[in-house]
PDB file of C-alpha atoms in Angstrom:
ATOM      1  CA  UNK A   1      29.276 150.488  72.681  1.00 44.00           C
ATOM      2  CA  UNK A   2      32.577 150.846  74.450  1.00 46.00           C
ATOM      3  CA  UNK A   3      33.965 147.457  75.374  1.00 46.00           C
ATOM      4  CA  UNK A   4      34.588 146.878  79.061  1.00 48.00           C
ATOM      5  CA  UNK A   5      38.028 145.951  80.325  1.00 48.00           C
ATOM      6  CA  UNK A   6      38.226 142.325  81.451  1.00 47.00           C
ATOM      7  CA  UNK A   7      37.550 141.914  85.102  1.00 48.00           C
ATOM      8  CA  UNK A   8      40.605 141.279  87.305  1.00 44.00           C
ATOM      9  CA  UNK A   9      40.399 138.362  89.677  1.00 43.00           C
ATOM     10  CA  UNK A  10      40.364 139.529  93.270  1.00 43.00           C
ATOM     11  CA  UNK A  11      43.312 137.400  94.344  1.00 38.00           C
ATOM     12  CA  UNK A  12      44.153 139.467  97.359  1.00 39.00           C
ATOM     13  CA  UNK A  13      40.652 139.220  98.674  1.00 35.00           C
ATOM     14  CA  UNK A  14      40.430 135.501  97.971  1.00 38.00           C
ATOM     15  CA  UNK A  15      43.706 134.767  99.730  1.00 37.00           C
ATOM     16  CA  UNK A  16      42.837 137.013 102.609  1.00 31.00           C
ATOM     17  CA  UNK A  17      39.459 135.374 102.951  1.00 37.00           C
ATOM     18  CA  UNK A  18      41.041 131.916 102.889  1.00 35.00           C
ATOM     19  CA  UNK A  19      43.564 132.832 105.568  1.00 37.00           C
ATOM     20  CA  UNK A  20      40.892 134.463 107.628  1.00 38.00           C
ATOM     21  CA  UNK A  21      38.808 131.338 107.363  1.00 41.00           C
ATOM     22  CA  UNK A  22      41.714 129.143 108.475  1.00 44.00           C
ATOM     23  CA  UNK A  23      42.554 131.448 111.306  1.00 46.00           C
ATOM     24  CA  UNK A  24      39.139 131.084 112.678  1.00 50.00           C
ATOM     25  CA  UNK A  25      39.047 127.266 112.519  1.00 51.00           C
ATOM     26  CA  UNK A  26      39.930 125.292 115.648  1.00 56.00           C
ATOM     27  CA  UNK A  27      43.449 123.692 115.632  1.00 57.00           C
ATOM     28  CA  UNK A  28      43.221 119.904 115.800  1.00 58.00           C
ATOM     29  CA  UNK A  29      44.975 118.247 118.744  1.00 64.00           C
ATOM     30  CA  UNK A  30      48.122 116.261 117.699  1.00 62.00           C
ATOM     31  CA  UNK A  31      47.722 112.524 117.918  1.00 63.00           C
ATOM     32  CA  UNK A  32      50.716 111.135 119.912  1.00 67.00           C
ATOM     33  CA  UNK A  33      50.334 107.702 118.312  1.00 65.00           C
ATOM     34  CA  UNK A  34      50.478 109.117 114.796  1.00 61.00           C
ATOM     35  CA  UNK A  35      53.589 111.102 115.680  1.00 63.00           C
ATOM     36  CA  UNK A  36      55.222 108.064 117.289  1.00 61.00           C
ATOM     37  CA  UNK A  37      54.436 105.908 114.259  1.00 57.00           C
ATOM     38  CA  UNK A  38      55.888 108.555 111.969  1.00 52.00           C
ATOM     39  CA  UNK A  39      59.101 108.814 113.976  1.00 62.00           C
ATOM     40  CA  UNK A  40      59.418 105.037 114.126  1.00 63.00           C
ATOM     41  CA  UNK A  41      58.992 104.751 110.342  1.00 63.00           C
ATOM     42  CA  UNK A  42      61.579 107.451 109.786  1.00 60.00           C
ATOM     43  CA  UNK A  43      63.987 105.762 112.217  1.00 63.00           C
ATOM     44  CA  UNK A  44      63.484 102.427 110.441  1.00 55.00           C
ATOM     45  CA  UNK A  45      64.187 104.030 107.054  1.00 50.00           C
ATOM     46  CA  UNK A  46      67.347 105.701 108.359  1.00 54.00           C
ATOM     47  CA  UNK A  47      68.454 102.475 110.008  1.00 55.00           C
ATOM     48  CA  UNK A  48      67.941 100.529 106.787  1.00 53.00           C
ATOM     49  CA  UNK A  49      69.893 103.146 104.846  1.00 53.00           C
ATOM     50  CA  UNK A  50      72.693 102.956 107.425  1.00 53.00           C
ATOM     51  CA  UNK A  51      72.675  99.164 107.259  1.00 58.00           C
ATOM     52  CA  UNK A  52      72.936  99.186 103.489  1.00 67.00           C
ATOM     53  CA  UNK A  53      75.767 101.738 103.640  1.00 83.00           C
ATOM     54  CA  UNK A  54      77.649  99.668 106.227  1.00 85.00           C
ATOM     55  CA  UNK A  55      77.255  96.457 104.254  1.00 89.00           C
ATOM     56  CA  UNK A  56      78.445  98.193 101.096  1.00 90.00           C
ATOM     57  CA  UNK A  57      81.416  99.726 102.922  1.00 92.00           C
ATOM     58  CA  UNK A  58      82.230  96.348 104.484  1.00 93.00           C
ATOM     59  CA  UNK A  59      82.572  94.836 101.012  1.00 93.00           C
ATOM     60  CA  UNK A  60      84.821  97.708  99.930  1.00 94.00           C
ATOM     61  CA  UNK A  61      86.931  97.384 103.082  1.00 94.00           C
ATOM     62  CA  UNK A  62      87.369  93.662 102.420  1.00 93.00           C
ATOM     63  CA  UNK A  63      88.514  94.317  98.843  1.00 93.00           C
ATOM     64  CA  UNK A  64      90.902  97.062  99.944  1.00 93.00           C
ATOM     65  CA  UNK A  65      92.450  94.863 102.658  1.00 93.00           C
ATOM     66  CA  UNK A  66      93.015  92.119 100.093  1.00 92.00           C
ATOM     67  CA  UNK A  67      94.819  94.592  97.804  1.00 92.00           C
ATOM     68  CA  UNK A  68      96.724  96.034 100.755  1.00 92.00           C
ATOM     69  CA  UNK A  69      98.003  92.592 101.781  1.00 89.00           C
ATOM     70  CA  UNK A  70      99.129  91.930  98.198  1.00 86.00           C
ATOM     71  CA  UNK A  71     100.966  95.252  98.011  1.00 84.00           C
ATOM     72  CA  UNK A  72     102.533  94.607 101.410  1.00 81.00           C
ATOM     73  CA  UNK A  73     103.946  91.281 100.221  1.00 77.00           C
ATOM     74  CA  UNK A  74     105.719  93.056  97.360  1.00 71.00           C
ATOM     75  CA  UNK A  75     106.478  96.317  99.158  1.00 61.00           C
ATOM     76  CA  UNK A  76     110.141  96.185  98.101  1.00 54.00           C
ATOM     77  CA  UNK A  77     108.873  97.344  94.696  1.00 54.00           C
ATOM     78  CA  UNK A  78     108.418 101.112  94.693  1.00 63.00           C
ATOM     79  CA  UNK A  79     105.057 100.986  92.872  1.00 67.00           C
ATOM     80  CA  UNK A  80     103.678  98.467  95.352  1.00 75.00           C
ATOM     81  CA  UNK A  81     104.814 100.569  98.295  1.00 81.00           C
ATOM     82  CA  UNK A  82     103.024 103.632  96.919  1.00 84.00           C
ATOM     83  CA  UNK A  83      99.835 101.630  96.400  1.00 87.00           C
ATOM     84  CA  UNK A  84     100.068 100.237  99.926  1.00 87.00           C
ATOM     85  CA  UNK A  85     100.371 103.762 101.350  1.00 90.00           C
ATOM     86  CA  UNK A  86      97.323 104.942  99.406  1.00 91.00           C
ATOM     87  CA  UNK A  87      95.322 101.919 100.530  1.00 92.00           C
ATOM     88  CA  UNK A  88      96.422 102.489 104.111  1.00 94.00           C
ATOM     89  CA  UNK A  89      95.010 106.019 104.048  1.00 94.00           C
ATOM     90  CA  UNK A  90      91.793 104.851 102.395  1.00 94.00           C
ATOM     91  CA  UNK A  91      91.299 102.028 104.899  1.00 95.00           C
ATOM     92  CA  UNK A  92      91.935 104.205 107.934  1.00 96.00           C
ATOM     93  CA  UNK A  93      89.347 106.712 106.716  1.00 94.00           C
ATOM     94  CA  UNK A  94      86.775 104.036 105.885  1.00 93.00           C
ATOM     95  CA  UNK A  95      87.268 102.142 109.126  1.00 95.00           C
ATOM     96  CA  UNK A  96      87.026 105.338 111.187  1.00 94.00           C
ATOM     97  CA  UNK A  97      83.436 105.786 109.926  1.00 91.00           C
ATOM     98  CA  UNK A  98      82.369 102.397 111.279  1.00 93.00           C
ATOM     99  CA  UNK A  99      84.860 101.588 114.060  1.00 94.00           C
ATOM    100  CA  UNK A 100      82.250 100.970 116.776  1.00 94.00           C
ATOM    101  CA  UNK A 101      80.129  98.840 114.498  1.00 94.00           C
ATOM    102  CA  UNK A 102      83.166  96.858 113.346  1.00 95.00           C
ATOM    103  CA  UNK A 103      84.152  96.243 116.958  1.00 96.00           C
ATOM    104  CA  UNK A 104      80.672  94.892 117.658  1.00 95.00           C
ATOM    105  CA  UNK A 105      80.770  92.715 114.534  1.00 95.00           C
ATOM    106  CA  UNK A 106      84.164  91.314 115.528  1.00 95.00           C
ATOM    107  CA  UNK A 107      82.519  89.572 118.486  1.00 92.00           C
ATOM    108  CA  UNK A 108      79.670  87.945 116.528  1.00 92.00           C
ATOM    109  CA  UNK A 109      80.757  84.323 116.219  1.00 92.00           C
ATOM    110  CA  UNK A 110      77.727  83.300 114.160  1.00 91.00           C
ATOM    111  CA  UNK A 111      79.098  85.095 111.087  1.00 90.00           C
ATOM    112  CA  UNK A 112      82.798  84.124 110.760  1.00 94.00           C
ATOM    113  CA  UNK A 113      83.136  85.705 107.296  1.00 93.00           C
ATOM    114  CA  UNK A 114      82.005  89.172 108.362  1.00 94.00           C
ATOM    115  CA  UNK A 115      83.733  88.743 111.713  1.00 96.00           C
ATOM    116  CA  UNK A 116      87.008  88.103 109.887  1.00 96.00           C
ATOM    117  CA  UNK A 117      86.658  91.280 107.824  1.00 95.00           C
ATOM    118  CA  UNK A 118      85.907  93.271 110.977  1.00 96.00           C
ATOM    119  CA  UNK A 119      88.916  91.852 112.847  1.00 97.00           C
ATOM    120  CA  UNK A 120      91.317  92.613 110.017  1.00 97.00           C
ATOM    121  CA  UNK A 121      89.844  96.117 109.702  1.00 97.00           C
ATOM    122  CA  UNK A 122      90.187  96.882 113.430  1.00 97.00           C
ATOM    123  CA  UNK A 123      93.947  97.047 113.013  1.00 97.00           C
ATOM    124  CA  UNK A 124      93.482 100.256 111.015  1.00 97.00           C
ATOM    125  CA  UNK A 125      91.576 101.993 113.848  1.00 96.00           C
ATOM    126  CA  UNK A 126      94.691 102.662 115.918  1.00 94.00           C
ATOM    127  CA  UNK A 127      92.463 102.290 119.005  1.00 94.00           C
ATOM    128  CA  UNK A 128      93.695 100.637 122.197  1.00 93.00           C
ATOM    129  CA  UNK A 129      90.251  99.286 123.063  1.00 96.00           C
ATOM    130  CA  UNK A 130      90.244  96.857 120.117  1.00 97.00           C
ATOM    131  CA  UNK A 131      93.203  94.848 121.447  1.00 97.00           C
ATOM    132  CA  UNK A 132      91.145  92.359 123.466  1.00 97.00           C
ATOM    133  CA  UNK A 133      88.860  91.610 120.517  1.00 97.00           C
ATOM    134  CA  UNK A 134      91.881  90.965 118.296  1.00 98.00           C
ATOM    135  CA  UNK A 135      93.565  88.718 120.874  1.00 98.00           C
ATOM    136  CA  UNK A 136      90.369  86.706 121.295  1.00 97.00           C
ATOM    137  CA  UNK A 137      90.110  86.354 117.526  1.00 97.00           C
ATOM    138  CA  UNK A 138      93.763  85.278 117.250  1.00 98.00           C
ATOM    139  CA  UNK A 139      93.104  82.370 119.629  1.00 97.00           C
ATOM    140  CA  UNK A 140      89.950  81.280 117.780  1.00 97.00           C
ATOM    141  CA  UNK A 141      89.816  77.742 116.381  1.00 96.00           C
ATOM    142  CA  UNK A 142      88.431  79.054 113.094  1.00 96.00           C
ATOM    143  CA  UNK A 143      91.436  79.495 110.793  1.00 96.00           C
ATOM    144  CA  UNK A 144      89.891  82.351 108.811  1.00 96.00           C
ATOM    145  CA  UNK A 145      89.086  84.288 111.982  1.00 97.00           C
ATOM    146  CA  UNK A 146      92.522  83.695 113.541  1.00 97.00           C
ATOM    147  CA  UNK A 147      94.403  84.713 110.396  1.00 97.00           C
ATOM    148  CA  UNK A 148      92.358  87.927 110.111  1.00 97.00           C
ATOM    149  CA  UNK A 149      92.807  88.821 113.776  1.00 97.00           C
ATOM    150  CA  UNK A 150      96.576  88.288 113.574  1.00 97.00           C
ATOM    151  CA  UNK A 151      96.693  90.496 110.475  1.00 97.00           C
ATOM    152  CA  UNK A 152      94.821  93.131 112.494  1.00 97.00           C
ATOM    153  CA  UNK A 153      97.366  92.829 115.315  1.00 98.00           C
ATOM    154  CA  UNK A 154     100.215  93.238 112.824  1.00 96.00           C
ATOM    155  CA  UNK A 155      98.664  96.481 111.568  1.00 96.00           C
ATOM    156  CA  UNK A 156      97.733  97.774 115.029  1.00 97.00           C
ATOM    157  CA  UNK A 157     101.251  97.322 116.503  1.00 96.00           C
ATOM    158  CA  UNK A 158     100.005  97.969 120.025  1.00 97.00           C
ATOM    159  CA  UNK A 159     103.008  97.762 122.415  1.00 96.00           C
ATOM    160  CA  UNK A 160     100.690  96.277 125.041  1.00 96.00           C
ATOM    161  CA  UNK A 161     100.161  93.148 122.934  1.00 97.00           C
ATOM    162  CA  UNK A 162     101.503  90.209 124.987  1.00 96.00           C
ATOM    163  CA  UNK A 163     104.298  88.607 122.906  1.00 96.00           C
ATOM    164  CA  UNK A 164     103.613  85.226 124.502  1.00 96.00           C
ATOM    165  CA  UNK A 165     100.256  84.922 122.741  1.00 97.00           C
ATOM    166  CA  UNK A 166     101.884  85.485 119.351  1.00 98.00           C
ATOM    167  CA  UNK A 167     104.943  83.377 120.138  1.00 97.00           C
ATOM    168  CA  UNK A 168     102.857  80.416 121.277  1.00 96.00           C
ATOM    169  CA  UNK A 169     100.659  80.550 118.168  1.00 97.00           C
ATOM    170  CA  UNK A 170     103.727  80.820 115.928  1.00 97.00           C
ATOM    171  CA  UNK A 171     105.355  77.772 117.511  1.00 95.00           C
ATOM    172  CA  UNK A 172     102.194  75.654 117.728  1.00 95.00           C
ATOM    173  CA  UNK A 173     102.684  72.894 115.141  1.00 92.00           C
ATOM    174  CA  UNK A 174      98.991  72.007 115.391  1.00 94.00           C
ATOM    175  CA  UNK A 175      97.986  75.388 114.012  1.00 96.00           C
ATOM    176  CA  UNK A 176      97.571  75.866 110.228  1.00 96.00           C
ATOM    177  CA  UNK A 177     100.540  77.367 108.389  1.00 95.00           C
ATOM    178  CA  UNK A 178      98.783  80.678 107.657  1.00 96.00           C
ATOM    179  CA  UNK A 179      98.007  81.164 111.348  1.00 97.00           C
ATOM    180  CA  UNK A 180     101.652  80.573 112.291  1.00 97.00           C
ATOM    181  CA  UNK A 181     102.854  82.881 109.517  1.00 96.00           C
ATOM    182  CA  UNK A 182     100.592  85.759 110.532  1.00 96.00           C
ATOM    183  CA  UNK A 183     101.508  85.211 114.186  1.00 97.00           C
ATOM    184  CA  UNK A 184     105.203  85.567 113.283  1.00 96.00           C
ATOM    185  CA  UNK A 185     104.458  88.684 111.219  1.00 96.00           C
ATOM    186  CA  UNK A 186     102.499  90.237 114.095  1.00 97.00           C
ATOM    187  CA  UNK A 187     105.348  89.385 116.489  1.00 97.00           C
ATOM    188  CA  UNK A 188     107.919  91.011 114.194  1.00 96.00           C
ATOM    189  CA  UNK A 189     105.772  94.140 113.944  1.00 96.00           C
ATOM    190  CA  UNK A 190     105.286  94.160 117.712  1.00 96.00           C
ATOM    191  CA  UNK A 191     109.054  93.973 118.235  1.00 96.00           C
ATOM    192  CA  UNK A 192     109.412  97.205 116.254  1.00 94.00           C
ATOM    193  CA  UNK A 193     107.137  99.029 118.743  1.00 94.00           C
ATOM    194  CA  UNK A 194     107.894  97.114 121.933  1.00 91.00           C
ATOM    195  CA  UNK A 195     109.409  98.857 124.947  1.00 90.00           C
ATOM    196  CA  UNK A 196     111.455  95.678 125.595  1.00 92.00           C
ATOM    197  CA  UNK A 197     112.125  94.117 122.163  1.00 93.00           C
ATOM    198  CA  UNK A 198     114.674  91.682 123.584  1.00 93.00           C
ATOM    199  CA  UNK A 199     111.821  89.760 125.231  1.00 94.00           C
ATOM    200  CA  UNK A 200     110.781  88.576 121.774  1.00 96.00           C
ATOM    201  CA  UNK A 201     114.127  86.859 121.109  1.00 96.00           C
ATOM    202  CA  UNK A 202     113.342  83.533 122.863  1.00 96.00           C
ATOM    203  CA  UNK A 203     110.406  82.941 120.520  1.00 97.00           C
ATOM    204  CA  UNK A 204     112.586  83.518 117.443  1.00 97.00           C
ATOM    205  CA  UNK A 205     115.320  81.246 118.812  1.00 96.00           C
ATOM    206  CA  UNK A 206     112.788  78.496 119.469  1.00 95.00           C
ATOM    207  CA  UNK A 207     111.786  78.643 115.791  1.00 95.00           C
ATOM    208  CA  UNK A 208     115.333  78.587 114.432  1.00 95.00           C
ATOM    209  CA  UNK A 209     116.640  75.918 116.794  1.00 92.00           C
ATOM    210  CA  UNK A 210     114.570  73.326 114.951  1.00 90.00           C
ATOM    211  CA  UNK A 211     115.878  71.486 111.856  1.00 89.00           C
ATOM    212  CA  UNK A 212     115.695  73.791 108.842  1.00 86.00           C
ATOM    213  CA  UNK A 213     113.415  71.428 106.910  1.00 86.00           C
ATOM    214  CA  UNK A 214     110.875  71.500 109.758  1.00 88.00           C
ATOM    215  CA  UNK A 215     110.542  75.296 109.824  1.00 89.00           C
ATOM    216  CA  UNK A 216     107.997  77.099 107.667  1.00 93.00           C
ATOM    217  CA  UNK A 217     109.783  79.412 105.234  1.00 92.00           C
ATOM    218  CA  UNK A 218     107.781  82.553 106.082  1.00 94.00           C
ATOM    219  CA  UNK A 219     108.048  81.984 109.839  1.00 96.00           C
ATOM    220  CA  UNK A 220     111.813  81.473 109.539  1.00 96.00           C
ATOM    221  CA  UNK A 221     112.080  84.662 107.470  1.00 95.00           C
ATOM    222  CA  UNK A 222     110.348  86.727 110.163  1.00 96.00           C
ATOM    223  CA  UNK A 223     112.399  85.027 112.882  1.00 97.00           C
ATOM    224  CA  UNK A 224     115.804  85.753 111.363  1.00 97.00           C
ATOM    225  CA  UNK A 225     114.794  89.322 110.560  1.00 96.00           C
ATOM    226  CA  UNK A 226     113.647  89.810 114.147  1.00 97.00           C
ATOM    227  CA  UNK A 227     116.888  88.434 115.586  1.00 97.00           C
ATOM    228  CA  UNK A 228     118.933  90.556 113.200  1.00 97.00           C
ATOM    229  CA  UNK A 229     117.183  93.723 114.354  1.00 96.00           C
ATOM    230  CA  UNK A 230     118.224  92.954 117.942  1.00 97.00           C
ATOM    231  CA  UNK A 231     121.913  93.067 116.834  1.00 96.00           C
ATOM    232  CA  UNK A 232     123.019  90.557 119.477  1.00 96.00           C
ATOM    233  CA  UNK A 233     126.125  88.573 118.433  1.00 96.00           C
ATOM    234  CA  UNK A 234     125.068  85.769 120.774  1.00 96.00           C
ATOM    235  CA  UNK A 235     122.298  84.871 118.275  1.00 96.00           C
ATOM    236  CA  UNK A 236     124.567  84.715 115.215  1.00 97.00           C
ATOM    237  CA  UNK A 237     124.459  80.909 115.112  1.00 96.00           C
ATOM    238  CA  UNK A 238     120.729  80.984 114.309  1.00 95.00           C
ATOM    239  CA  UNK A 239     121.384  83.109 111.222  1.00 96.00           C
ATOM    240  CA  UNK A 240     124.427  81.098 110.184  1.00 96.00           C
ATOM    241  CA  UNK A 241     122.396  77.892 110.027  1.00 94.00           C
ATOM    242  CA  UNK A 242     120.108  79.474 107.427  1.00 94.00           C
ATOM    243  CA  UNK A 243     122.974  80.183 105.023  1.00 93.00           C
ATOM    244  CA  UNK A 244     122.267  76.845 103.340  1.00 91.00           C
ATOM    245  CA  UNK A 245     118.494  77.300 103.083  1.00 93.00           C
ATOM    246  CA  UNK A 246     117.127  76.566  99.586  1.00 93.00           C
ATOM    247  CA  UNK A 247     115.105  79.827  99.477  1.00 93.00           C
ATOM    248  CA  UNK A 248     117.230  82.772  98.204  1.00 95.00           C
ATOM    249  CA  UNK A 249     115.189  85.381 100.086  1.00 94.00           C
ATOM    250  CA  UNK A 250     115.865  83.571 103.336  1.00 95.00           C
ATOM    251  CA  UNK A 251     119.589  83.433 102.576  1.00 96.00           C
ATOM    252  CA  UNK A 252     119.498  87.190 101.933  1.00 96.00           C
ATOM    253  CA  UNK A 253     117.757  87.767 105.278  1.00 96.00           C
ATOM    254  CA  UNK A 254     120.285  85.549 107.036  1.00 97.00           C
ATOM    255  CA  UNK A 255     123.215  87.470 105.517  1.00 97.00           C
ATOM    256  CA  UNK A 256     121.697  90.815 106.537  1.00 97.00           C
ATOM    257  CA  UNK A 257     121.138  89.511 110.075  1.00 98.00           C
ATOM    258  CA  UNK A 258     124.756  88.297 110.305  1.00 98.00           C
ATOM    259  CA  UNK A 259     125.960  91.733 109.214  1.00 97.00           C
ATOM    260  CA  UNK A 260     123.927  93.359 111.971  1.00 97.00           C
ATOM    261  CA  UNK A 261     125.053  90.896 114.653  1.00 97.00           C
ATOM    262  CA  UNK A 262     128.760  91.350 113.724  1.00 96.00           C
ATOM    263  CA  UNK A 263     130.027  88.022 115.023  1.00 95.00           C
ATOM    264  CA  UNK A 264     133.306  86.772 113.516  1.00 93.00           C
ATOM    265  CA  UNK A 265     131.872  83.254 113.712  1.00 95.00           C
ATOM    266  CA  UNK A 266     129.702  84.226 110.739  1.00 97.00           C
ATOM    267  CA  UNK A 267     132.634  84.788 108.359  1.00 97.00           C
ATOM    268  CA  UNK A 268     132.743  81.211 106.924  1.00 96.00           C
ATOM    269  CA  UNK A 269     128.993  81.226 106.286  1.00 97.00           C
ATOM    270  CA  UNK A 270     129.185  84.637 104.608  1.00 97.00           C
ATOM    271  CA  UNK A 271     132.135  83.612 102.446  1.00 97.00           C
ATOM    272  CA  UNK A 272     130.129  80.595 101.285  1.00 96.00           C
ATOM    273  CA  UNK A 273     127.293  82.960 100.281  1.00 97.00           C
ATOM    274  CA  UNK A 274     129.756  85.218  98.460  1.00 96.00           C
ATOM    275  CA  UNK A 275     131.613  82.506  96.544  1.00 91.00           C
ATOM    276  CA  UNK A 276     130.977  80.874  93.148  1.00 90.00           C
ATOM    277  CA  UNK A 277     128.737  78.233  94.696  1.00 91.00           C
ATOM    278  CA  UNK A 278     126.063  80.906  95.250  1.00 95.00           C
ATOM    279  CA  UNK A 279     124.193  81.722  92.027  1.00 94.00           C
ATOM    280  CA  UNK A 280     121.785  84.363  93.317  1.00 96.00           C
ATOM    281  CA  UNK A 281     123.207  87.878  92.902  1.00 96.00           C
ATOM    282  CA  UNK A 282     121.043  89.363  95.659  1.00 95.00           C
ATOM    283  CA  UNK A 283     122.411  86.810  98.121  1.00 97.00           C
ATOM    284  CA  UNK A 284     125.992  87.544  97.080  1.00 97.00           C
ATOM    285  CA  UNK A 285     125.432  91.300  97.449  1.00 96.00           C
ATOM    286  CA  UNK A 286     123.927  90.856 100.928  1.00 97.00           C
ATOM    287  CA  UNK A 287     126.894  88.687 101.945  1.00 97.00           C
ATOM    288  CA  UNK A 288     129.374  91.275 100.653  1.00 97.00           C
ATOM    289  CA  UNK A 289     127.684  94.068 102.635  1.00 97.00           C
ATOM    290  CA  UNK A 290     127.620  91.886 105.749  1.00 97.00           C
ATOM    291  CA  UNK A 291     131.355  91.198 105.426  1.00 97.00           C
ATOM    292  CA  UNK A 292     131.947  94.945 105.084  1.00 96.00           C
ATOM    293  CA  UNK A 293     130.064  95.485 108.339  1.00 96.00           C
ATOM    294  CA  UNK A 294     132.189  92.869 110.099  1.00 95.00           C
ATOM    295  CA  UNK A 295     135.403  94.330 108.661  1.00 94.00           C
ATOM    296  CA  UNK A 296     134.663  97.900 109.734  1.00 93.00           C
ATOM    297  CA  UNK A 297     133.905  99.195 106.257  1.00 93.00           C
ATOM    298  CA  UNK A 298     136.675  97.460 104.299  1.00 93.00           C
ATOM    299  CA  UNK A 299     135.504  96.146 100.920  1.00 95.00           C
ATOM    300  CA  UNK A 300     137.092  93.371  98.878  1.00 95.00           C
ATOM    301  CA  UNK A 301     134.115  93.073  96.538  1.00 95.00           C
ATOM    302  CA  UNK A 302     133.565  89.425  95.508  1.00 95.00           C
ATOM    303  CA  UNK A 303     137.115  88.171  95.942  1.00 95.00           C
ATOM    304  CA  UNK A 304     136.794  85.378  98.516  1.00 95.00           C
ATOM    305  CA  UNK A 305     140.584  85.001  98.854  1.00 94.00           C
ATOM    306  CA  UNK A 306     141.060  88.686  99.668  1.00 95.00           C
ATOM    307  CA  UNK A 307     138.244  88.586 102.208  1.00 95.00           C
ATOM    308  CA  UNK A 308     139.912  85.641 103.945  1.00 94.00           C
ATOM    309  CA  UNK A 309     143.139  87.648 104.227  1.00 93.00           C
ATOM    310  CA  UNK A 310     141.249  90.532 105.816  1.00 93.00           C
ATOM    311  CA  UNK A 311     139.909  88.382 108.630  1.00 92.00           C
ATOM    312  CA  UNK A 312     143.160  86.430 109.042  1.00 89.00           C
ATOM    313  CA  UNK A 313     144.975  89.728 109.628  1.00 79.00           C
ATOM    314  CA  UNK A 314     142.329  90.688 112.165  1.00 70.00           C
ATOM    315  CA  UNK A 315     142.894  87.465 114.086  1.00 72.00           C
ATOM    316  CA  UNK A 316     146.682  87.911 114.173  1.00 68.00           C
ATOM    317  CA  UNK A 317     146.548  91.460 115.525  1.00 64.00           C
TER     318      UNK A 317
END
């Protein structure tokens, strides 16, 4: 007997029959409550995912700001400056993703830790509408919050920042040292962008008119740098008084400021910084360059006697 070929399953017919059967069945009415519950669950899941992402990014932003501040403090080193620039780009991109949420967080007083991170981060937004939040934070009694907000203001450099707020905080002896230091940094950065930088001068003068031992080192450093950038010979006395400061970096800043102000009254102070009594080579170099500026480009290197002759000849002309 001839064997029969195996029977082929009638797939086409089965599928067709199934579709035909479905086509003939009544379509159930959608349940609005089920759909609403589904959408709510999906929204909750997305919200939780967004919350987790934001919290994770907030931690990364905090770490990056900490590294950025460290690199900024040592930015005179080329490697540190490159790292700071990379961190600046990273922070601006990260903060741009969450700028609205960070602005909202910056106003939540119940969480000073997260509020502080948000305030520091807002400086990297470049947005004008964050200025009020930063100014409110700068005036806060919580030291951590105030320091962060002032850091944010230093980064933002908004010309509309009122210098009086920063100047008053800087000169308020009741404020913690870190608040006064960041206020002076923010004021120095504001001066660089201000339409009327000379309006900052009275705040610097108020700092440097006090006895040297009563002035915080970092605040004095920002003050003498700020006055030097204004290049007003009338302020030379403030820089001259710092020539005897025990901190070499401050003596360097004072010498640079005197060179920019170009007042002949500064010559004795600069000669003292150039002479054998000064042991720091950076200070001596800054004094030499300042004397060159006062002498119209003449250079007598580190010979104090020759420098004296230069300025004596100038006085007898």
